[in-house]
Amino acid sequence: MSSEKYNPILVIIGVGQVNDREVQNKPSASLDSLGLMEAALRAADLDAGGGWLGRLESLGVVDQISCPELGDVCARLAKRLSAAPPICYKSGYASGDSPLLLLNEAANRIGAGEIKVAAIVGGEALRTAVRRAASAGPSGASNAVRTVAMRRGPSYRHRYGLVAPVDVYPLYENAGRAAYGQTLAQGQAESAAIWSRFSEVAEGNPGAWLRRRVSADEILTVSAANRPIAFPYCKLMVANSSVNQGAGFIVTSLTEARARGISDDRLIFVGRGAAAHEPVDLMARASYAESPSMMVSIRKALQLNGLMTADLDHIELYSCFPIGPWSARPAFLAALLSAVGPSATT
């Protein structure tokens, strides 16, 4: 159907990001995951002009791992926001694609005329969790993330130490490097170059936790401040999980946004999305050198939005480890070619 009621244009009207640095000075005053989510959505509401939280009909929350004692925070978060959304739920587990999945689900509901306003939010107080664990003894901090990861239950891979992401991603990194025909030195140099450029972006981004430019040589060099993490990673070659950060956004239809007086230059227009998943059990995956789900998702998203190569000004790739941008290069190019045909090569 082509009517606005059943096929609206979707827009993000407000975004909020929170860096809680109190833990650096006074850990007892730092926010937990729930507090970070609340602060992020209040910031998003302010960014949208205010008055949207009370109108929420859907609240999607990324499952948090740093404060397991909180459990499912959805209902408590809604109450803190003085909201009463009929749809209030969290993602199945914490993952990098959860925010986009929750956005797609909210957009589908708005598109179907089931709701008008939705919010998506996530927050992790991992810095607080690590500080608290460290106070329990020398091994406390190093075991904090692995203890959280075990919440999903023991398995074959857990028995052999493949628990936290930093234990698992080396499988992809080493397999990918071999598949791309790179030596260890070449692979490390590319990873360092990627992370160095990320640090350049972070230097000018007030939403970044660390705002210091780091050279590729510094990332490659093992030192007291850049210790080995898991082969082939050093500390500066992976994402910094020891942060207290939250982020959220509010989405509605273009009609609702304009009715509330939000100008188009304040809006982020939401296109069509696609998703695919590898087997949850990483031991059941066919290869560690490629990601079929990434290729399928990119191809389908391009098809659904009718995009060609020349239409893309910027591409954002999420990953806590270098293999994400690495593996996206061949996957993205192959998806472009198969999605838009020979004209993509011109």
mmCIF file of C-alpha atoms in Angstrom:
data_model
loop_
_atom_site.group_PDB
_atom_site.id
_atom_site.type_symbol
_atom_site.label_atom_id
_atom_site.label_comp_id
_atom_site.label_asym_id
_atom_site.label_seq_id
_atom_site.Cartn_x
_atom_site.Cartn_y
_atom_site.Cartn_z
ATOM 1 C CA MET A 1 0.000 0.000 0.000
ATOM 2 C CA SER A 2 1.220 3.503 -0.721
ATOM 3 C CA SER A 3 -0.662 5.521 1.882
ATOM 4 C CA GLU A 4 1.256 7.297 4.662
ATOM 5 C CA LYS A 5 -0.509 5.143 7.257
ATOM 6 C CA TYR A 6 0.856 1.896 5.893
ATOM 7 C CA ASN A 7 4.020 2.977 4.114
ATOM 8 C CA PRO A 8 5.419 6.042 5.918
ATOM 9 C CA ILE A 9 8.847 7.534 5.590
ATOM 10 C CA LEU A 10 10.726 6.698 8.791
ATOM 11 C CA VAL A 11 13.025 9.181 10.513
ATOM 12 C CA ILE A 12 15.246 9.357 13.572
ATOM 13 C CA ILE A 13 14.373 12.587 15.369
ATOM 14 C CA GLY A 14 16.717 12.559 18.362
ATOM 15 C CA VAL A 15 19.938 10.889 19.434
ATOM 16 C CA GLY A 16 21.763 10.815 22.755
ATOM 17 C CA GLN A 17 25.209 9.608 23.821
ATOM 18 C CA VAL A 18 26.587 9.449 27.353
ATOM 19 C CA ASN A 19 30.153 9.076 28.609
ATOM 20 C CA ASP A 20 30.090 8.554 32.361
ATOM 21 C CA ARG A 21 33.600 9.335 33.564
ATOM 22 C CA GLU A 22 32.810 9.547 37.279
ATOM 23 C CA VAL A 23 34.201 6.051 37.688
ATOM 24 C CA GLN A 24 37.671 7.491 37.011
ATOM 25 C CA ASN A 25 37.407 9.828 39.981
ATOM 26 C CA LYS A 26 34.817 8.295 42.263
ATOM 27 C CA PRO A 27 33.680 4.776 41.280
ATOM 28 C CA SER A 28 30.843 4.759 43.805
ATOM 29 C CA ALA A 29 29.232 7.688 41.967
ATOM 30 C CA SER A 30 29.315 6.073 38.516
ATOM 31 C CA LEU A 31 26.174 5.024 36.674
ATOM 32 C CA ASP A 32 25.202 1.415 36.122
ATOM 33 C CA SER A 33 23.851 0.169 32.784
ATOM 34 C CA LEU A 34 20.312 1.199 33.630
ATOM 35 C CA GLY A 35 21.408 4.698 34.571
ATOM 36 C CA LEU A 36 23.377 5.041 31.339
ATOM 37 C CA MET A 37 20.345 4.038 29.286
ATOM 38 C CA GLU A 38 18.120 6.511 31.095
ATOM 39 C CA ALA A 39 20.607 9.346 30.591
ATOM 40 C CA ALA A 40 21.035 8.486 26.897
ATOM 41 C CA LEU A 41 17.292 8.522 26.171
ATOM 42 C CA ARG A 42 16.780 11.760 28.090
ATOM 43 C CA ALA A 43 19.517 13.276 25.936
ATOM 44 C CA ALA A 44 17.817 11.906 22.806
ATOM 45 C CA ASP A 45 14.492 13.393 23.905
ATOM 46 C CA LEU A 46 16.135 16.769 24.457
ATOM 47 C CA ASP A 47 17.774 16.523 21.032
ATOM 48 C CA ALA A 48 14.321 15.922 19.516
ATOM 49 C CA GLY A 49 12.845 18.983 21.211
ATOM 50 C CA GLY A 50 11.422 17.256 24.294
ATOM 51 C CA GLY A 51 8.103 15.646 25.134
ATOM 52 C CA TRP A 52 8.616 12.404 23.212
ATOM 53 C CA LEU A 53 9.361 9.951 26.030
ATOM 54 C CA GLY A 54 5.821 10.078 27.393
ATOM 55 C CA ARG A 55 4.537 9.227 23.928
ATOM 56 C CA LEU A 56 6.639 6.083 23.469
ATOM 57 C CA GLU A 57 4.688 3.075 22.228
ATOM 58 C CA SER A 58 7.735 0.841 21.853
ATOM 59 C CA LEU A 59 10.969 0.627 23.834
ATOM 60 C CA GLY A 60 13.691 -1.678 22.549
ATOM 61 C CA VAL A 61 16.682 -2.304 24.824
ATOM 62 C CA VAL A 62 19.993 -3.911 23.892
ATOM 63 C CA ASP A 63 20.663 -6.644 26.434
ATOM 64 C CA GLN A 64 23.400 -5.484 28.818
ATOM 65 C CA ILE A 65 26.135 -7.687 30.239
ATOM 66 C CA SER A 66 28.074 -5.528 32.683
ATOM 67 C CA CYS A 67 25.499 -5.532 35.494
ATOM 68 C CA PRO A 68 23.917 -9.011 35.458
ATOM 69 C CA GLU A 69 22.296 -8.364 38.822
ATOM 70 C CA LEU A 70 19.953 -5.897 37.076
ATOM 71 C CA GLY A 71 18.378 -8.604 34.934
ATOM 72 C CA ASP A 72 15.854 -7.376 32.370
ATOM 73 C CA VAL A 73 15.838 -3.598 32.824
ATOM 74 C CA CYS A 74 13.048 -2.779 30.352
ATOM 75 C CA ALA A 75 10.186 -2.192 32.780
ATOM 76 C CA ARG A 76 12.339 -0.245 35.246
ATOM 77 C CA LEU A 77 13.740 1.906 32.464
ATOM 78 C CA ALA A 78 10.254 2.760 31.204
ATOM 79 C CA LYS A 79 9.184 3.682 34.724
ATOM 80 C CA ARG A 80 12.202 5.966 35.196
ATOM 81 C CA LEU A 81 11.302 7.699 31.952
ATOM 82 C CA SER A 82 7.653 8.080 33.042
ATOM 83 C CA ALA A 83 6.740 6.099 29.938
ATOM 84 C CA ALA A 84 4.278 3.258 29.514
ATOM 85 C CA PRO A 85 4.978 1.723 26.116
ATOM 86 C CA PRO A 86 2.780 -1.310 25.312
ATOM 87 C CA ILE A 87 5.808 -2.876 23.591
ATOM 88 C CA CYS A 88 8.794 -3.050 25.931
ATOM 89 C CA TYR A 89 11.490 -5.673 25.405
ATOM 90 C CA LYS A 90 15.205 -6.402 25.165
ATOM 91 C CA SER A 91 17.272 -8.089 22.493
ATOM 92 C CA GLY A 92 17.934 -11.807 22.855
ATOM 93 C CA TYR A 93 21.537 -11.178 23.827
ATOM 94 C CA ALA A 94 24.187 -8.473 23.593
ATOM 95 C CA SER A 95 25.599 -8.218 20.087
ATOM 96 C CA GLY A 96 26.911 -5.608 17.678
ATOM 97 C CA ASP A 97 23.914 -5.838 15.375
ATOM 98 C CA SER A 98 21.267 -5.523 18.119
ATOM 99 C CA PRO A 99 20.700 -1.742 17.726
ATOM 100 C CA LEU A 100 20.015 -2.083 14.000
ATOM 101 C CA LEU A 101 17.778 -5.104 14.512
ATOM 102 C CA LEU A 102 15.748 -3.189 17.088
ATOM 103 C CA LEU A 103 15.558 -0.219 14.713
ATOM 104 C CA ASN A 104 14.294 -2.448 11.899
ATOM 105 C CA GLU A 105 11.658 -3.966 14.177
ATOM 106 C CA ALA A 106 10.484 -0.535 15.334
ATOM 107 C CA ALA A 107 10.387 0.725 11.743
ATOM 108 C CA ASN A 108 8.321 -2.277 10.665
ATOM 109 C CA ARG A 109 5.794 -1.596 13.420
ATOM 110 C CA ILE A 110 5.552 2.077 12.504
ATOM 111 C CA GLY A 111 5.252 1.126 8.844
ATOM 112 C CA ALA A 112 2.416 -1.274 9.643
ATOM 113 C CA GLY A 113 0.530 1.434 11.530
ATOM 114 C CA GLU A 114 0.847 -0.430 14.854
ATOM 115 C CA ILE A 115 2.742 2.355 16.647
ATOM 116 C CA LYS A 116 3.847 5.936 16.007
ATOM 117 C CA VAL A 117 6.878 6.540 18.238
ATOM 118 C CA ALA A 118 9.645 4.156 19.333
ATOM 119 C CA ALA A 119 12.964 4.357 21.161
ATOM 120 C CA ILE A 120 16.029 2.115 21.047
ATOM 121 C CA VAL A 121 18.747 2.268 23.688
ATOM 122 C CA GLY A 122 21.746 0.450 25.069
ATOM 123 C CA GLY A 123 24.270 1.027 27.819
ATOM 124 C CA GLU A 124 27.220 -0.783 29.389
ATOM 125 C CA ALA A 125 29.043 0.053 32.615
ATOM 126 C CA LEU A 126 31.916 -2.308 31.940
ATOM 127 C CA ARG A 127 34.481 0.084 33.417
ATOM 128 C CA THR A 128 32.599 0.046 36.702
ATOM 129 C CA ALA A 129 32.269 -3.756 36.521
ATOM 130 C CA VAL A 130 36.000 -4.195 35.903
ATOM 131 C CA ARG A 131 36.923 -1.772 38.723
ATOM 132 C CA ARG A 132 34.666 -3.645 41.122
ATOM 133 C CA ALA A 133 36.028 -7.019 40.021
ATOM 134 C CA ALA A 134 39.593 -5.784 40.360
ATOM 135 C CA SER A 135 38.937 -4.837 43.960
ATOM 136 C CA ALA A 136 38.266 -8.519 44.627
ATOM 137 C CA GLY A 137 41.866 -9.456 43.766
ATOM 138 C CA PRO A 138 44.459 -9.488 40.959
ATOM 139 C CA SER A 139 42.506 -11.968 38.846
ATOM 140 C CA GLY A 140 39.187 -10.212 39.279
ATOM 141 C CA ALA A 141 39.438 -7.758 36.385
ATOM 142 C CA SER A 142 40.787 -10.292 33.905
ATOM 143 C CA ASN A 143 37.954 -12.692 34.714
ATOM 144 C CA ALA A 144 35.152 -10.105 34.678
ATOM 145 C CA VAL A 145 34.282 -10.246 30.985
ATOM 146 C CA ARG A 146 34.680 -14.014 30.798
ATOM 147 C CA THR A 147 32.397 -14.468 33.805
ATOM 148 C CA VAL A 148 29.742 -12.399 32.065
ATOM 149 C CA ALA A 149 30.162 -14.349 28.829
ATOM 150 C CA MET A 150 29.501 -17.620 30.662
ATOM 151 C CA ARG A 151 25.927 -16.501 31.386
ATOM 152 C CA ARG A 152 24.810 -18.349 28.284
ATOM 153 C CA GLY A 153 25.957 -21.619 29.785
ATOM 154 C CA PRO A 154 28.967 -23.934 29.416
ATOM 155 C CA SER A 155 29.727 -25.559 26.082
ATOM 156 C CA TYR A 156 32.475 -27.395 24.246
ATOM 157 C CA ARG A 157 34.216 -24.158 23.301
ATOM 158 C CA HIS A 158 33.974 -22.819 26.865
ATOM 159 C CA ARG A 159 35.880 -25.845 28.124
ATOM 160 C CA TYR A 160 38.779 -24.837 25.892
ATOM 161 C CA GLY A 161 38.785 -21.149 26.743
ATOM 162 C CA LEU A 162 36.808 -19.776 23.760
ATOM 163 C CA VAL A 163 34.511 -17.655 25.878
ATOM 164 C CA ALA A 164 34.847 -13.899 25.448
ATOM 165 C CA PRO A 165 35.011 -12.199 22.026
ATOM 166 C CA VAL A 166 38.733 -11.551 22.466
ATOM 167 C CA ASP A 167 39.207 -15.331 22.724
ATOM 168 C CA VAL A 168 37.171 -16.034 19.599
ATOM 169 C CA TYR A 169 38.078 -13.357 17.081
ATOM 170 C CA PRO A 170 41.690 -14.489 16.702
ATOM 171 C CA LEU A 171 40.237 -17.514 14.885
ATOM 172 C CA TYR A 172 38.803 -15.146 12.269
ATOM 173 C CA GLU A 173 41.840 -12.883 12.217
ATOM 174 C CA ASN A 174 44.320 -15.665 11.564
ATOM 175 C CA ALA A 175 42.096 -17.524 9.100
ATOM 176 C CA GLY A 176 41.273 -14.314 7.252
ATOM 177 C CA ARG A 177 44.912 -13.313 6.939
ATOM 178 C CA ALA A 178 45.758 -16.694 5.410
ATOM 179 C CA ALA A 179 42.794 -16.497 3.024
ATOM 180 C CA TYR A 180 43.835 -13.028 1.849
ATOM 181 C CA GLY A 181 47.379 -14.271 1.205
ATOM 182 C CA GLN A 182 48.967 -11.967 3.767
ATOM 183 C CA THR A 183 51.976 -12.637 5.943
ATOM 184 C CA LEU A 184 51.686 -11.960 9.659
ATOM 185 C CA ALA A 185 53.642 -8.717 9.225
ATOM 186 C CA GLN A 186 51.362 -7.554 6.392
ATOM 187 C CA GLY A 187 48.213 -8.390 8.330
ATOM 188 C CA GLN A 188 49.426 -6.642 11.470
ATOM 189 C CA ALA A 189 50.450 -3.582 9.480
ATOM 190 C CA GLU A 190 47.006 -3.304 7.906
ATOM 191 C CA SER A 191 45.264 -3.719 11.262
ATOM 192 C CA ALA A 192 47.475 -1.042 12.805
ATOM 193 C CA ALA A 193 46.753 1.331 9.923
ATOM 194 C CA ILE A 194 42.986 0.795 10.294
ATOM 195 C CA TRP A 195 43.066 1.400 14.048
ATOM 196 C CA SER A 196 45.291 4.429 13.686
ATOM 197 C CA ARG A 197 42.753 6.028 11.354
ATOM 198 C CA PHE A 198 40.002 5.194 13.835
ATOM 199 C CA SER A 199 41.956 7.080 16.496
ATOM 200 C CA GLU A 200 42.136 10.109 14.197
ATOM 201 C CA VAL A 201 38.339 10.126 14.026
ATOM 202 C CA ALA A 202 38.036 9.645 17.791
ATOM 203 C CA GLU A 203 40.346 12.579 18.440
ATOM 204 C CA GLY A 204 37.744 14.971 17.060
ATOM 205 C CA ASN A 205 34.648 13.129 18.294
ATOM 206 C CA PRO A 206 33.238 14.274 21.671
ATOM 207 C CA GLY A 207 31.371 10.971 21.906
ATOM 208 C CA ALA A 208 34.590 8.935 21.960
ATOM 209 C CA TRP A 209 35.939 7.637 25.267
ATOM 210 C CA LEU A 210 39.605 7.976 24.302
ATOM 211 C CA ARG A 211 40.388 11.058 22.227
ATOM 212 C CA ARG A 212 44.064 10.573 21.503
ATOM 213 C CA ARG A 213 45.534 10.004 18.061
ATOM 214 C CA VAL A 214 47.718 6.886 17.993
ATOM 215 C CA SER A 215 50.205 6.113 15.234
ATOM 216 C CA ALA A 216 50.337 2.775 13.435
ATOM 217 C CA ASP A 217 53.841 2.206 14.815
ATOM 218 C CA GLU A 218 52.606 2.701 18.372
ATOM 219 C CA ILE A 219 49.812 0.193 17.773
ATOM 220 C CA LEU A 220 52.267 -2.362 16.397
ATOM 221 C CA THR A 221 54.817 -1.968 19.211
ATOM 222 C CA VAL A 222 54.365 -4.066 22.349
ATOM 223 C CA SER A 223 54.883 -1.986 25.493
ATOM 224 C CA ALA A 224 53.668 -1.656 29.057
ATOM 225 C CA ALA A 225 50.772 0.475 27.757
ATOM 226 C CA ASN A 226 50.161 -1.840 24.781
ATOM 227 C CA ARG A 227 50.352 -5.336 26.171
ATOM 228 C CA PRO A 228 49.529 -8.497 24.183
ATOM 229 C CA ILE A 229 45.852 -9.463 24.552
ATOM 230 C CA ALA A 230 45.357 -12.586 22.417
ATOM 231 C CA PHE A 231 47.447 -13.482 19.394
ATOM 232 C CA PRO A 232 47.738 -11.546 17.136
ATOM 233 C CA TYR A 233 46.236 -8.615 19.088
ATOM 234 C CA CYS A 234 47.845 -5.991 21.262
ATOM 235 C CA LYS A 235 45.707 -3.779 23.471
ATOM 236 C CA LEU A 236 45.586 -0.853 21.030
ATOM 237 C CA MET A 237 44.504 -3.152 18.178
ATOM 238 C CA VAL A 238 41.088 -3.940 19.660
ATOM 239 C CA ALA A 239 38.129 -1.921 20.879
ATOM 240 C CA ASN A 240 38.245 -0.567 24.424
ATOM 241 C CA SER A 241 35.554 -2.435 26.350
ATOM 242 C CA SER A 242 36.435 -0.847 29.687
ATOM 243 C CA VAL A 243 34.099 2.126 29.311
ATOM 244 C CA ASN A 244 30.870 3.463 30.795
ATOM 245 C CA GLN A 245 28.832 4.490 27.766
ATOM 246 C CA GLY A 246 25.199 4.638 26.713
ATOM 247 C CA ALA A 247 23.440 5.627 23.498
ATOM 248 C CA GLY A 248 19.831 5.839 22.372
ATOM 249 C CA PHE A 249 17.608 7.310 19.698
ATOM 250 C CA ILE A 250 13.951 8.005 18.956
ATOM 251 C CA VAL A 251 12.281 7.070 15.686
ATOM 252 C CA THR A 252 8.914 8.021 14.217
ATOM 253 C CA SER A 253 7.325 8.800 10.857
ATOM 254 C CA LEU A 254 8.111 11.873 8.821
ATOM 255 C CA THR A 255 4.487 12.956 9.225
ATOM 256 C CA GLU A 256 4.724 12.842 13.039
ATOM 257 C CA ALA A 257 8.037 14.678 13.044
ATOM 258 C CA ARG A 258 6.764 17.475 10.840
ATOM 259 C CA ALA A 259 3.555 17.727 12.840
ATOM 260 C CA ARG A 260 5.705 18.436 15.912
ATOM 261 C CA GLY A 261 7.633 21.116 14.065
ATOM 262 C CA ILE A 262 10.930 19.303 13.493
ATOM 263 C CA SER A 263 12.599 20.620 10.349
ATOM 264 C CA ASP A 264 13.907 18.189 7.767
ATOM 265 C CA ASP A 265 17.521 19.230 8.327
ATOM 266 C CA ARG A 266 17.248 17.820 11.875
ATOM 267 C CA LEU A 267 16.120 14.378 10.678
ATOM 268 C CA ILE A 268 17.934 11.162 9.832
ATOM 269 C CA PHE A 269 15.965 9.296 7.194
ATOM 270 C CA VAL A 270 15.776 5.529 7.677
ATOM 271 C CA GLY A 271 15.994 3.280 4.642
ATOM 272 C CA ARG A 272 15.134 -0.393 4.357
ATOM 273 C CA GLY A 273 17.202 -2.883 6.313
ATOM 274 C CA ALA A 274 18.281 -6.483 5.944
ATOM 275 C CA ALA A 275 19.701 -9.026 8.382
ATOM 276 C CA ALA A 276 21.255 -12.474 8.295
ATOM 277 C CA HIS A 277 22.998 -14.562 10.927
ATOM 278 C CA GLU A 278 25.753 -17.114 11.160
ATOM 279 C CA PRO A 279 25.103 -20.185 13.360
ATOM 280 C CA VAL A 280 25.083 -19.139 17.025
ATOM 281 C CA ASP A 281 27.497 -21.982 17.758
ATOM 282 C CA LEU A 282 30.728 -20.659 16.265
ATOM 283 C CA MET A 283 32.107 -24.218 16.157
ATOM 284 C CA ALA A 284 29.388 -25.027 13.610
ATOM 285 C CA ARG A 285 30.361 -22.286 11.178
ATOM 286 C CA ALA A 286 31.693 -23.351 7.799
ATOM 287 C CA SER A 287 34.600 -20.915 7.691
ATOM 288 C CA TYR A 288 36.425 -18.344 9.774
ATOM 289 C CA ALA A 289 37.779 -16.580 6.686
ATOM 290 C CA GLU A 290 34.531 -15.053 5.439
ATOM 291 C CA SER A 291 31.067 -13.995 6.586
ATOM 292 C CA PRO A 292 28.200 -15.146 4.340
ATOM 293 C CA SER A 293 25.707 -13.282 6.537
ATOM 294 C CA MET A 294 27.541 -10.005 5.928
ATOM 295 C CA MET A 295 27.468 -10.542 2.178
ATOM 296 C CA VAL A 296 23.773 -11.451 2.169
ATOM 297 C CA SER A 297 22.828 -8.493 4.384
ATOM 298 C CA ILE A 298 24.715 -5.943 2.294
ATOM 299 C CA ARG A 299 23.385 -7.322 -0.974
ATOM 300 C CA LYS A 300 19.778 -7.386 0.218
ATOM 301 C CA ALA A 301 19.935 -3.920 1.787
ATOM 302 C CA LEU A 302 21.225 -2.483 -1.485
ATOM 303 C CA GLN A 303 18.517 -4.250 -3.455
ATOM 304 C CA LEU A 304 15.724 -3.125 -1.122
ATOM 305 C CA ASN A 305 16.847 0.491 -1.330
ATOM 306 C CA GLY A 306 17.556 0.478 -5.054
ATOM 307 C CA LEU A 307 21.114 1.698 -4.528
ATOM 308 C CA MET A 308 24.079 1.648 -6.864
ATOM 309 C CA THR A 309 27.755 2.171 -6.162
ATOM 310 C CA ALA A 310 27.665 5.828 -7.167
ATOM 311 C CA ASP A 311 24.921 6.495 -4.595
ATOM 312 C CA LEU A 312 27.145 5.645 -1.605
ATOM 313 C CA ASP A 313 29.027 8.564 -0.087
ATOM 314 C CA HIS A 314 30.011 6.874 3.189
ATOM 315 C CA ILE A 315 30.059 3.323 4.519
ATOM 316 C CA GLU A 316 30.089 2.547 8.247
ATOM 317 C CA LEU A 317 31.287 -0.880 9.356
ATOM 318 C CA TYR A 318 30.975 -1.967 12.975
ATOM 319 C CA SER A 319 33.601 -4.182 14.542
ATOM 320 C CA CYS A 320 35.486 -4.474 17.821
ATOM 321 C CA PHE A 321 38.348 -6.198 15.986
ATOM 322 C CA PRO A 322 40.268 -5.563 12.745
ATOM 323 C CA ILE A 323 38.778 -8.578 10.975
ATOM 324 C CA GLY A 324 35.436 -6.747 10.632
ATOM 325 C CA PRO A 325 36.671 -4.102 8.173
ATOM 326 C CA TRP A 326 39.014 -6.679 6.648
ATOM 327 C CA SER A 327 36.315 -9.206 5.843
ATOM 328 C CA ALA A 328 33.960 -6.514 4.620
ATOM 329 C CA ARG A 329 36.241 -5.530 1.768
ATOM 330 C CA PRO A 330 35.711 -8.615 -0.427
ATOM 331 C CA ALA A 331 32.193 -9.138 0.901
ATOM 332 C CA PHE A 332 31.157 -5.582 0.176
ATOM 333 C CA LEU A 333 32.626 -5.513 -3.312
ATOM 334 C CA ALA A 334 31.079 -8.860 -4.209
ATOM 335 C CA ALA A 335 27.714 -7.750 -2.825
ATOM 336 C CA LEU A 336 27.845 -4.525 -4.815
ATOM 337 C CA LEU A 337 28.596 -6.338 -8.026
ATOM 338 C CA SER A 338 25.883 -8.938 -7.549
ATOM 339 C CA ALA A 339 23.328 -6.382 -6.343
ATOM 340 C CA VAL A 340 23.639 -3.717 -9.007
ATOM 341 C CA GLY A 341 25.149 -5.562 -11.940
ATOM 342 C CA PRO A 342 27.987 -4.723 -14.332
ATOM 343 C CA SER A 343 27.366 -0.971 -14.085
ATOM 344 C CA ALA A 344 28.940 -1.057 -10.625
ATOM 345 C CA THR A 345 32.335 -1.578 -12.239
ATOM 346 C CA THR A 346 32.223 1.675 -14.217
#
